[in-house]
CSV table of N, CA and C in Angstrom, one decimal:
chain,number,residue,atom,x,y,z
S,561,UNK,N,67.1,260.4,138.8
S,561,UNK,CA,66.2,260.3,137.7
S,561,UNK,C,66.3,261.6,136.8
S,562,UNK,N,66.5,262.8,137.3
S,562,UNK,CA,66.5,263.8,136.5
S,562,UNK,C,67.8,263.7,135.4
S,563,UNK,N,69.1,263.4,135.7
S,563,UNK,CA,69.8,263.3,134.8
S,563,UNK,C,69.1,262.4,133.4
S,564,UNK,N,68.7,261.5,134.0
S,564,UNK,CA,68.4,260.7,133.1
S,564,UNK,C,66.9,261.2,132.0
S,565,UNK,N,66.3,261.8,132.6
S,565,UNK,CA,64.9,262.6,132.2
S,565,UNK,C,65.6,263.5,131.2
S,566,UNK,N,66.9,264.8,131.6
S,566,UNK,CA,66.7,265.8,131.3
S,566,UNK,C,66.9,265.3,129.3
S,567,UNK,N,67.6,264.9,128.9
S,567,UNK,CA,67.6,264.9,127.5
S,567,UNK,C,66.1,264.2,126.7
S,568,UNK,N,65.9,263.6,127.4
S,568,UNK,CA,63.8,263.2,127.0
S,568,UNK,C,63.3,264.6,126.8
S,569,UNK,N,63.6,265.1,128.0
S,569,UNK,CA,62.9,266.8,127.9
S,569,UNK,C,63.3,267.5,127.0
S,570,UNK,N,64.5,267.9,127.1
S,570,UNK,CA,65.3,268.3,125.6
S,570,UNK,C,64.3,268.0,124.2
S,571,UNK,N,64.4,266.8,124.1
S,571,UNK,CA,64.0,266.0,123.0
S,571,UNK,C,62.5,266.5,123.0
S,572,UNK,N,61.8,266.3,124.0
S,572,UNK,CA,60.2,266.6,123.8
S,572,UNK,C,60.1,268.3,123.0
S,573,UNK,N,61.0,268.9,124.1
S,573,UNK,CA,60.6,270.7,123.9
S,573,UNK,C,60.9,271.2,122.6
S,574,UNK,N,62.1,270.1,122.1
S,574,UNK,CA,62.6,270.4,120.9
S,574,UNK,C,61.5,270.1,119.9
S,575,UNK,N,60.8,268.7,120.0
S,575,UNK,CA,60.2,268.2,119.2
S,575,UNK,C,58.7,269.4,118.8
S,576,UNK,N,58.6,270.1,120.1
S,576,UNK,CA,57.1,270.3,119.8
S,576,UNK,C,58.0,271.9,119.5
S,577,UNK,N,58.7,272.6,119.8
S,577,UNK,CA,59.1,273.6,119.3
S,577,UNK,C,59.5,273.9,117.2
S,578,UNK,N,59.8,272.6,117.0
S,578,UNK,CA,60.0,272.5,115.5
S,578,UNK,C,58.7,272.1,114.7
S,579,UNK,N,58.0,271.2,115.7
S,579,UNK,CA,56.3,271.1,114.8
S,579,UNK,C,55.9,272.3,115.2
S,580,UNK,N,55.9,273.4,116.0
S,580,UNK,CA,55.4,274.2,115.7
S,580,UNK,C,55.9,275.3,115.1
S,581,UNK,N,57.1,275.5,114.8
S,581,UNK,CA,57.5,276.2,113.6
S,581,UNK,C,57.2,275.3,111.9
S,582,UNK,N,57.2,274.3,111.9
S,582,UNK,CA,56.8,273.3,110.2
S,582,UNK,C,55.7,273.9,110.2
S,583,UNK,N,54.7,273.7,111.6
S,583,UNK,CA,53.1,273.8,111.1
S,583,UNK,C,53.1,275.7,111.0
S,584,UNK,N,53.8,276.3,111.4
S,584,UNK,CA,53.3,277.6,110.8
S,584,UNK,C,54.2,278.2,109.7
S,585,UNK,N,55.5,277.8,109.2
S,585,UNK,CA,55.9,277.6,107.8
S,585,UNK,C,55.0,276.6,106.9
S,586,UNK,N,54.9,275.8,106.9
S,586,UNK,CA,54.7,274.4,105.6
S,586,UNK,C,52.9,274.4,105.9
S,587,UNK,N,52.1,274.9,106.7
S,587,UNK,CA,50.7,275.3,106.3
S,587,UNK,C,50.8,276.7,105.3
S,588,UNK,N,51.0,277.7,105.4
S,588,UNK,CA,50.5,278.5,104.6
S,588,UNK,C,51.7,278.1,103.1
S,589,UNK,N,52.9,277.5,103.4
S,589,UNK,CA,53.3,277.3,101.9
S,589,UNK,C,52.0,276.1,101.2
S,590,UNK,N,51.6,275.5,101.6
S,590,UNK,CA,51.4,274.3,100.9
S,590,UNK,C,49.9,274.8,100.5
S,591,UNK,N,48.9,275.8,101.4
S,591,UNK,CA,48.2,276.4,101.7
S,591,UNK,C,48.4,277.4,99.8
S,592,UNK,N,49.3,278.1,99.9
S,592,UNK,CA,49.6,279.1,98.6
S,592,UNK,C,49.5,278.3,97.5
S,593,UNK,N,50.3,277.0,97.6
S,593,UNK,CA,50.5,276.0,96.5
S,593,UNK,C,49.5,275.3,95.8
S,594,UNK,N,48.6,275.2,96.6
S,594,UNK,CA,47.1,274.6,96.4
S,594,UNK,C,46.4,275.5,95.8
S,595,UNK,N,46.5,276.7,96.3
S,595,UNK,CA,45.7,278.2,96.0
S,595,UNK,C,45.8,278.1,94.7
S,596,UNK,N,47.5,278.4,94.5
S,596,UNK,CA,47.9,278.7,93.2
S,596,UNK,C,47.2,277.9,92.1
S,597,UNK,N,47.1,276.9,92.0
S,597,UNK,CA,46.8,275.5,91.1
S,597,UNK,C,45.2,276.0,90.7
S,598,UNK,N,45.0,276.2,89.5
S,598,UNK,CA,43.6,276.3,88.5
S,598,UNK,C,42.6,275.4,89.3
């Protein structure tokens, strides 16, 4: 079973490794963008 798990895991650690870089890039840009606007 683990062969078969290990790329899910991949996949998961990856997954939450890249939302958590988006969410701390693309919050404060979008965050600025909103700001900026009158």
């Amino acid at each position: 079973g683990a062969v078969i798990r290990a790329p899910m895991a991949i996949t998961v650690i990856g997954g939450l490794l890249l939302s958590t870089i988006l969410t701390l890039v693309v919050i404060p840009v979008v965050y600025t963008v909103l700001d900026r606007s009158p």
